[in-house]
Amino acid sequence: MNQQPKRGDFAKEKGEIVLREHEYDGIQEYDQKLPNWWLFTFYGAIVWFVVLWVLYYQTNLFKDSHQLVKEQITAIQKAKSAELEKTLASLNDSKLVHEWATNAQVIAAGEATFLTYCTPCHGADLSATLTAGTMKVPLPGLPLNDHQWKFGGKPMRIFQLINEGSPPESTGHNGAKMQVWGQTLSPKQIAEVVSYIISKIPEDFKDIPAN
Ligand code: HEC
């Protein structure tokens, strides 16, 4: 039998570059074997995929990312509620009015939080309006300086409202509700912001006795 030498072998001997016969848009391919090191990593990756797939999905050796995320969220929520419980246990109306809201550092921290998160809806002067030239534009929030407390004016009640957002039965103010700030702010930050509000309108809280 007449053994045809392979095109590649023949060309290699002559040091020529071998091209495959097909052509597309004037582009041709080299006809060359991939280097062994490349092929080994390629086959190795396929084997590794099968091994890992079996270990990861068919055994309980590894936790999947869904489980890991869930565990982390549970841990964070536990830490958060522990912190809230601690803060609530150490706080009361009297402390907020007579200790926190008289502390310049606490008020400054509360003001910073208020300016960052609350002014867009309640206004920098708590009036829930924005003064633009001669116009007063109403903002979405309730005024906090009108001496009316829709959800109760006790400091701890205000704390709760900010922490938990509008109660479910509230239809909101022009349809807008308060969000759950406990997701964003720590209990300490909420206590500071309540202290800031108290310091701006102390007359609303003058009936709270010092312990
Ligand atoms: C996106 C707009 C928005 C932002 C931001 C916002 N609020 Fe409100 N807030 C509202 C609305 C709307 C209400 C009225 C809720 C209702 O009637 O259910 C409200 C109600 C309140 C009340 C109750 C007022 C009352 O009369 O009892 C307090 C206190 C309050 N917000 C504090 C804050 C604080 C503190 C922040 C910042 C951490 C803040 N709000 C950020 C929209 C906002």
mmCIF file of C-alpha atoms and ligand atoms in Angstrom:
data_model
loop_
_atom_site.group_PDB
_atom_site.id
_atom_site.type_symbol
_atom_site.label_atom_id
_atom_site.label_comp_id
_atom_site.label_asym_id
_atom_site.label_seq_id
_atom_site.Cartn_x
_atom_site.Cartn_y
_atom_site.Cartn_z
ATOM 1 C CA MET A 1 0.000 0.000 0.000
ATOM 2 C CA ASN A 2 1.124 3.426 -0.801
ATOM 3 C CA GLN A 3 1.278 5.345 2.475
ATOM 4 C CA GLN A 4 0.563 8.980 1.795
ATOM 5 C CA PRO A 5 2.775 11.190 3.951
ATOM 6 C CA LYS A 6 0.640 13.620 5.932
ATOM 7 C CA ARG A 7 0.641 17.133 4.603
ATOM 8 C CA GLY A 8 1.795 18.474 7.933
ATOM 9 C CA ASP A 9 4.783 16.128 8.235
ATOM 10 C CA PHE A 10 5.872 16.900 4.738
ATOM 11 C CA ALA A 11 5.617 20.623 5.260
ATOM 12 C CA LYS A 12 7.325 20.474 8.642
ATOM 13 C CA GLU A 13 10.301 18.819 7.089
ATOM 14 C CA LYS A 14 10.602 21.684 4.694
ATOM 15 C CA GLY A 15 10.003 24.220 7.454
ATOM 16 C CA GLU A 16 6.868 25.469 5.799
ATOM 17 C CA ILE A 17 3.777 26.828 7.448
ATOM 18 C CA VAL A 18 0.797 24.583 6.758
ATOM 19 C CA LEU A 19 -2.598 26.092 6.185
ATOM 20 C CA ARG A 20 -5.904 24.295 6.279
ATOM 21 C CA GLU A 21 -7.764 24.187 3.036
ATOM 22 C CA HIS A 22 -10.887 26.049 3.958
ATOM 23 C CA GLU A 23 -11.016 29.788 3.716
ATOM 24 C CA TYR A 24 -13.544 32.273 4.935
ATOM 25 C CA ASP A 25 -13.545 35.949 4.048
ATOM 26 C CA GLY A 26 -9.998 35.490 2.875
ATOM 27 C CA ILE A 27 -8.888 34.163 6.248
ATOM 28 C CA GLN A 28 -7.128 30.804 6.556
ATOM 29 C CA GLU A 29 -6.174 28.740 9.599
ATOM 30 C CA TYR A 30 -2.816 27.258 10.494
ATOM 31 C CA ASP A 31 -2.928 23.480 10.520
ATOM 32 C CA GLN A 32 -0.939 22.862 13.678
ATOM 33 C CA LYS A 33 -1.291 20.643 16.694
ATOM 34 C CA LEU A 34 -1.739 22.497 19.955
ATOM 35 C CA PRO A 35 1.255 22.183 22.291
ATOM 36 C CA ASN A 36 1.058 19.337 24.808
ATOM 37 C CA TRP A 37 1.280 21.578 27.871
ATOM 38 C CA TRP A 38 -1.801 23.410 26.594
ATOM 39 C CA LEU A 39 -3.687 20.187 25.883
ATOM 40 C CA PHE A 40 -2.872 18.827 29.352
ATOM 41 C CA THR A 41 -4.231 21.908 31.101
ATOM 42 C CA PHE A 42 -7.312 21.748 28.881
ATOM 43 C CA TYR A 43 -8.061 18.062 29.609
ATOM 44 C CA GLY A 44 -7.104 18.626 33.233
ATOM 45 C CA ALA A 45 -9.686 21.405 33.498
ATOM 46 C CA ILE A 46 -12.369 19.077 32.134
ATOM 47 C CA VAL A 47 -11.470 16.346 34.637
ATOM 48 C CA TRP A 48 -11.332 18.882 37.461
ATOM 49 C CA PHE A 49 -14.765 20.187 36.488
ATOM 50 C CA VAL A 50 -16.269 16.700 36.772
ATOM 51 C CA VAL A 51 -14.575 16.060 40.134
ATOM 52 C CA LEU A 52 -15.619 19.427 41.519
ATOM 53 C CA TRP A 53 -19.165 19.122 40.198
ATOM 54 C CA VAL A 54 -19.578 15.775 41.973
ATOM 55 C CA LEU A 55 -18.046 17.061 45.215
ATOM 56 C CA TYR A 56 -19.915 20.352 45.205
ATOM 57 C CA TYR A 57 -23.369 19.331 44.038
ATOM 58 C CA GLN A 58 -23.596 15.637 44.886
ATOM 59 C CA THR A 59 -22.026 15.563 48.335
ATOM 60 C CA ASN A 60 -22.489 17.702 51.432
ATOM 61 C CA LEU A 61 -18.787 18.480 51.765
ATOM 62 C CA PHE A 62 -19.137 22.122 50.725
ATOM 63 C CA LYS A 63 -21.745 24.716 51.578
ATOM 64 C CA ASP A 64 -23.063 26.429 48.496
ATOM 65 C CA SER A 65 -22.956 30.197 48.244
ATOM 66 C CA HIS A 66 -26.685 30.462 48.892
ATOM 67 C CA GLN A 67 -26.237 28.783 52.288
ATOM 68 C CA LEU A 68 -23.180 30.905 53.088
ATOM 69 C CA VAL A 69 -25.005 34.143 52.300
ATOM 70 C CA LYS A 70 -28.007 33.041 54.336
ATOM 71 C CA GLU A 71 -25.812 32.208 57.320
ATOM 72 C CA GLN A 72 -24.063 35.561 57.087
ATOM 73 C CA ILE A 73 -27.331 37.462 56.886
ATOM 74 C CA THR A 74 -28.664 35.588 59.910
ATOM 75 C CA ALA A 75 -25.482 36.385 61.837
ATOM 76 C CA ILE A 76 -25.666 40.074 60.902
ATOM 77 C CA GLN A 77 -29.340 40.263 61.834
ATOM 78 C CA LYS A 78 -28.641 38.587 65.152
ATOM 79 C CA ALA A 79 -25.849 41.051 65.886
ATOM 80 C CA LYS A 80 -28.096 43.942 64.891
ATOM 81 C CA SER A 81 -31.020 42.893 67.047
ATOM 82 C CA ALA A 82 -28.659 42.270 69.970
ATOM 83 C CA GLU A 83 -27.329 45.801 69.530
ATOM 84 C CA LEU A 84 -30.854 47.211 69.301
ATOM 85 C CA GLU A 85 -31.917 45.344 72.422
ATOM 86 C CA LYS A 86 -28.901 46.658 74.292
ATOM 87 C CA THR A 87 -29.597 50.222 73.189
ATOM 88 C CA LEU A 88 -33.305 49.972 74.024
ATOM 89 C CA ALA A 89 -32.522 48.520 77.454
ATOM 90 C CA SER A 90 -30.245 51.451 78.243
ATOM 91 C CA LEU A 91 -32.509 54.169 76.795
ATOM 92 C CA ASN A 92 -35.701 55.839 77.917
ATOM 93 C CA ASP A 93 -37.526 59.127 77.303
ATOM 94 C CA SER A 94 -35.884 60.813 80.252
ATOM 95 C CA LYS A 95 -32.353 59.806 79.256
ATOM 96 C CA LEU A 96 -32.863 60.961 75.673
ATOM 97 C CA VAL A 97 -34.170 64.356 76.745
ATOM 98 C CA HIS A 98 -31.971 65.071 79.748
ATOM 99 C CA GLU A 99 -28.722 63.269 78.915
ATOM 100 C CA TRP A 100 -28.406 62.642 75.169
ATOM 101 C CA ALA A 101 -30.115 65.808 73.909
ATOM 102 C CA THR A 102 -28.052 68.002 76.212
ATOM 103 C CA ASN A 103 -24.750 66.569 75.020
ATOM 104 C CA ALA A 104 -23.201 68.750 72.298
ATOM 105 C CA GLN A 105 -21.262 65.830 70.812
ATOM 106 C CA VAL A 106 -24.379 63.663 70.514
ATOM 107 C CA ILE A 107 -26.313 66.525 68.923
ATOM 108 C CA ALA A 108 -23.543 67.206 66.416
ATOM 109 C CA ALA A 109 -23.473 63.522 65.430
ATOM 110 C CA GLY A 110 -27.275 63.517 65.139
ATOM 111 C CA GLU A 111 -27.196 66.645 63.015
ATOM 112 C CA ALA A 112 -24.675 65.079 60.643
ATOM 113 C CA THR A 113 -26.904 62.017 60.249
ATOM 114 C CA PHE A 114 -29.972 64.192 59.780
ATOM 115 C CA LEU A 115 -28.281 66.290 57.105
ATOM 116 C CA THR A 116 -27.158 63.173 55.269
ATOM 117 C CA TYR A 117 -30.343 61.131 55.347
ATOM 118 C CA CYS A 118 -33.338 63.187 56.406
ATOM 119 C CA THR A 119 -33.164 66.684 54.919
ATOM 120 C CA PRO A 120 -34.305 65.619 51.434
ATOM 121 C CA CYS A 121 -37.780 64.976 52.869
ATOM 122 C CA HIS A 122 -37.897 66.888 56.159
ATOM 123 C CA GLY A 123 -35.837 69.958 55.238
ATOM 124 C CA ALA A 124 -32.724 71.282 56.961
ATOM 125 C CA ASP A 125 -34.930 73.383 59.289
ATOM 126 C CA LEU A 126 -37.297 70.430 59.971
ATOM 127 C CA SER A 127 -40.169 72.257 58.268
ATOM 128 C CA ALA A 128 -40.447 69.793 55.373
ATOM 129 C CA THR A 129 -40.155 72.655 52.923
ATOM 130 C CA LEU A 130 -37.372 73.869 50.699
ATOM 131 C CA THR A 131 -36.953 77.600 50.279
ATOM 132 C CA ALA A 132 -35.992 78.473 46.716
ATOM 133 C CA GLY A 133 -35.793 82.239 46.337
ATOM 134 C CA THR A 134 -39.186 83.491 47.451
ATOM 135 C CA MET A 135 -40.861 80.125 46.955
ATOM 136 C CA LYS A 136 -41.433 77.476 49.564
ATOM 137 C CA VAL A 137 -41.509 74.062 47.963
ATOM 138 C CA PRO A 138 -43.114 71.289 50.023
ATOM 139 C CA LEU A 139 -40.963 68.199 50.554
ATOM 140 C CA PRO A 140 -42.360 64.652 50.855
ATOM 141 C CA GLY A 141 -41.893 64.285 54.617
ATOM 142 C CA LEU A 142 -43.978 65.540 57.538
ATOM 143 C CA PRO A 143 -42.813 68.753 59.207
ATOM 144 C CA LEU A 144 -41.052 67.877 62.457
ATOM 145 C CA ASN A 145 -41.248 71.372 63.940
ATOM 146 C CA ASP A 146 -45.037 71.844 63.824
ATOM 147 C CA HIS A 147 -45.541 70.552 67.394
ATOM 148 C CA GLN A 148 -47.710 67.771 66.050
ATOM 149 C CA TRP A 149 -46.599 64.199 66.245
ATOM 150 C CA LYS A 150 -48.702 62.007 64.051
ATOM 151 C CA PHE A 151 -47.357 58.857 65.660
ATOM 152 C CA GLY A 152 -46.852 60.168 69.184
ATOM 153 C CA GLY A 153 -44.351 62.692 70.485
ATOM 154 C CA LYS A 154 -42.575 60.679 73.184
ATOM 155 C CA PRO A 155 -38.860 60.407 72.371
ATOM 156 C CA MET A 156 -38.859 56.601 72.448
ATOM 157 C CA ARG A 157 -41.905 56.559 70.154
ATOM 158 C CA ILE A 158 -40.030 58.779 67.695
ATOM 159 C CA PHE A 159 -37.045 56.455 68.009
ATOM 160 C CA GLN A 160 -39.294 53.505 67.173
ATOM 161 C CA LEU A 161 -40.886 55.258 64.210
ATOM 162 C CA ILE A 162 -37.498 56.068 62.689
ATOM 163 C CA ASN A 163 -36.172 52.581 63.424
ATOM 164 C CA GLU A 164 -39.180 50.669 62.103
ATOM 165 C CA GLY A 165 -40.610 53.111 59.563
ATOM 166 C CA SER A 166 -44.283 53.993 59.194
ATOM 167 C CA PRO A 167 -46.552 51.541 61.005
ATOM 168 C CA PRO A 168 -48.318 49.177 58.576
ATOM 169 C CA GLU A 169 -51.712 50.825 59.179
ATOM 170 C CA SER A 170 -50.422 54.269 58.176
ATOM 171 C CA THR A 171 -51.655 55.415 54.800
ATOM 172 C CA GLY A 172 -48.665 57.757 54.674
ATOM 173 C CA HIS A 173 -48.374 61.461 54.076
ATOM 174 C CA ASN A 174 -49.703 62.164 50.568
ATOM 175 C CA GLY A 175 -49.117 58.484 50.039
ATOM 176 C CA ALA A 176 -45.461 58.629 51.123
ATOM 177 C CA LYS A 177 -44.280 56.568 54.067
ATOM 178 C CA MET A 178 -41.211 56.574 56.271
ATOM 179 C CA GLN A 179 -38.766 53.861 55.418
ATOM 180 C CA VAL A 180 -37.266 51.420 57.905
ATOM 181 C CA TRP A 181 -34.168 53.369 58.925
ATOM 182 C CA GLY A 182 -33.040 50.540 61.207
ATOM 183 C CA GLN A 183 -31.725 48.889 58.036
ATOM 184 C CA THR A 184 -29.393 51.802 57.337
ATOM 185 C CA LEU A 185 -28.656 53.416 60.685
ATOM 186 C CA SER A 186 -27.377 51.855 63.893
ATOM 187 C CA PRO A 187 -29.481 52.198 67.061
ATOM 188 C CA LYS A 188 -26.888 54.683 68.331
ATOM 189 C CA GLN A 189 -27.236 56.815 65.204
ATOM 190 C CA ILE A 190 -31.021 56.791 65.563
ATOM 191 C CA ALA A 191 -30.770 57.824 69.211
ATOM 192 C CA GLU A 192 -28.435 60.639 68.148
ATOM 193 C CA VAL A 193 -30.802 61.826 65.450
ATOM 194 C CA VAL A 194 -33.735 61.780 67.918
ATOM 195 C CA SER A 195 -31.574 63.817 70.312
ATOM 196 C CA TYR A 196 -30.875 66.286 67.536
ATOM 197 C CA ILE A 197 -34.629 66.659 66.846
ATOM 198 C CA ILE A 198 -35.278 67.135 70.588
ATOM 199 C CA SER A 199 -32.567 69.804 70.773
ATOM 200 C CA LYS A 200 -34.202 71.739 67.924
ATOM 201 C CA ILE A 201 -37.679 71.758 69.524
ATOM 202 C CA PRO A 202 -37.077 71.354 73.274
ATOM 203 C CA GLU A 203 -40.503 72.870 74.065
ATOM 204 C CA ASP A 204 -42.196 69.713 72.792
ATOM 205 C CA PHE A 205 -40.313 67.639 75.344
ATOM 206 C CA LYS A 206 -40.300 69.872 78.404
ATOM 207 C CA ASP A 207 -42.861 67.667 80.156
ATOM 208 C CA ILE A 208 -40.551 64.674 80.188
ATOM 209 C CA PRO A 209 -39.296 64.498 83.775
ATOM 210 C CA ALA A 210 -35.658 63.953 84.623
ATOM 211 C CA ASN A 211 -35.430 60.652 86.440
HETATM 212 C C1 HEC B 1 -38.081 59.777 51.377
HETATM 213 C C2 HEC B 1 -38.584 60.769 52.276
HETATM 214 C C3 HEC B 1 -38.199 60.686 53.743
HETATM 215 C C4 HEC B 1 -36.945 60.604 54.289
HETATM 216 C C5 HEC B 1 -35.612 60.536 53.569
HETATM 217 C C6 HEC B 1 -37.135 60.618 55.711
HETATM 218 N N1 HEC B 1 -38.459 60.715 56.022
HETATM 219 FE FE1 HEC B 1 -39.259 60.867 57.869
HETATM 220 N N2 HEC B 1 -41.121 60.865 57.081
HETATM 221 C C7 HEC B 1 -41.407 60.804 55.736
HETATM 222 C C8 HEC B 1 -42.837 60.677 55.570
HETATM 223 C C9 HEC B 1 -43.552 60.580 54.238
HETATM 224 C C10 HEC B 1 -43.397 60.654 56.855
HETATM 225 C C11 HEC B 1 -44.884 60.469 57.205
HETATM 226 C C12 HEC B 1 -45.091 58.950 57.314
HETATM 227 C C13 HEC B 1 -46.533 58.528 57.474
HETATM 228 O O1 HEC B 1 -47.410 59.377 57.581
HETATM 229 O O2 HEC B 1 -46.731 57.296 57.496
HETATM 230 C C14 HEC B 1 -42.298 60.797 57.783
HETATM 231 C C15 HEC B 1 -42.440 60.852 59.151
HETATM 232 C C16 HEC B 1 -41.398 61.066 60.038
HETATM 233 C C17 HEC B 1 -41.552 61.254 61.458
HETATM 234 C C18 HEC B 1 -42.870 61.302 62.218
HETATM 235 C C19 HEC B 1 -43.386 62.688 62.305
HETATM 236 C C20 HEC B 1 -44.625 62.790 63.141
HETATM 237 O O3 HEC B 1 -45.351 63.792 63.000
HETATM 238 O O4 HEC B 1 -44.902 61.900 63.957
HETATM 239 C C21 HEC B 1 -40.307 61.406 61.983
HETATM 240 C C22 HEC B 1 -39.936 61.632 63.433
HETATM 241 C C23 HEC B 1 -39.368 61.292 60.891
HETATM 242 N N3 HEC B 1 -40.064 61.086 59.716
HETATM 243 C C24 HEC B 1 -37.991 61.351 61.025
HETATM 244 C C25 HEC B 1 -37.108 61.111 59.982
HETATM 245 C C26 HEC B 1 -35.677 60.972 60.165
HETATM 246 C C27 HEC B 1 -34.937 61.107 61.473
HETATM 247 C C28 HEC B 1 -35.162 60.729 58.930
HETATM 248 C C29 HEC B 1 -33.706 60.482 58.576
HETATM 249 C C30 HEC B 1 -33.085 59.360 59.195
HETATM 250 C C31 HEC B 1 -36.259 60.733 57.978
HETATM 251 N N4 HEC B 1 -37.411 60.934 58.658
HETATM 252 C C32 HEC B 1 -36.098 60.549 56.634
HETATM 253 C C33 HEC B 1 -40.511 60.854 54.704
HETATM 254 C C34 HEC B 1 -39.140 60.759 54.839
#
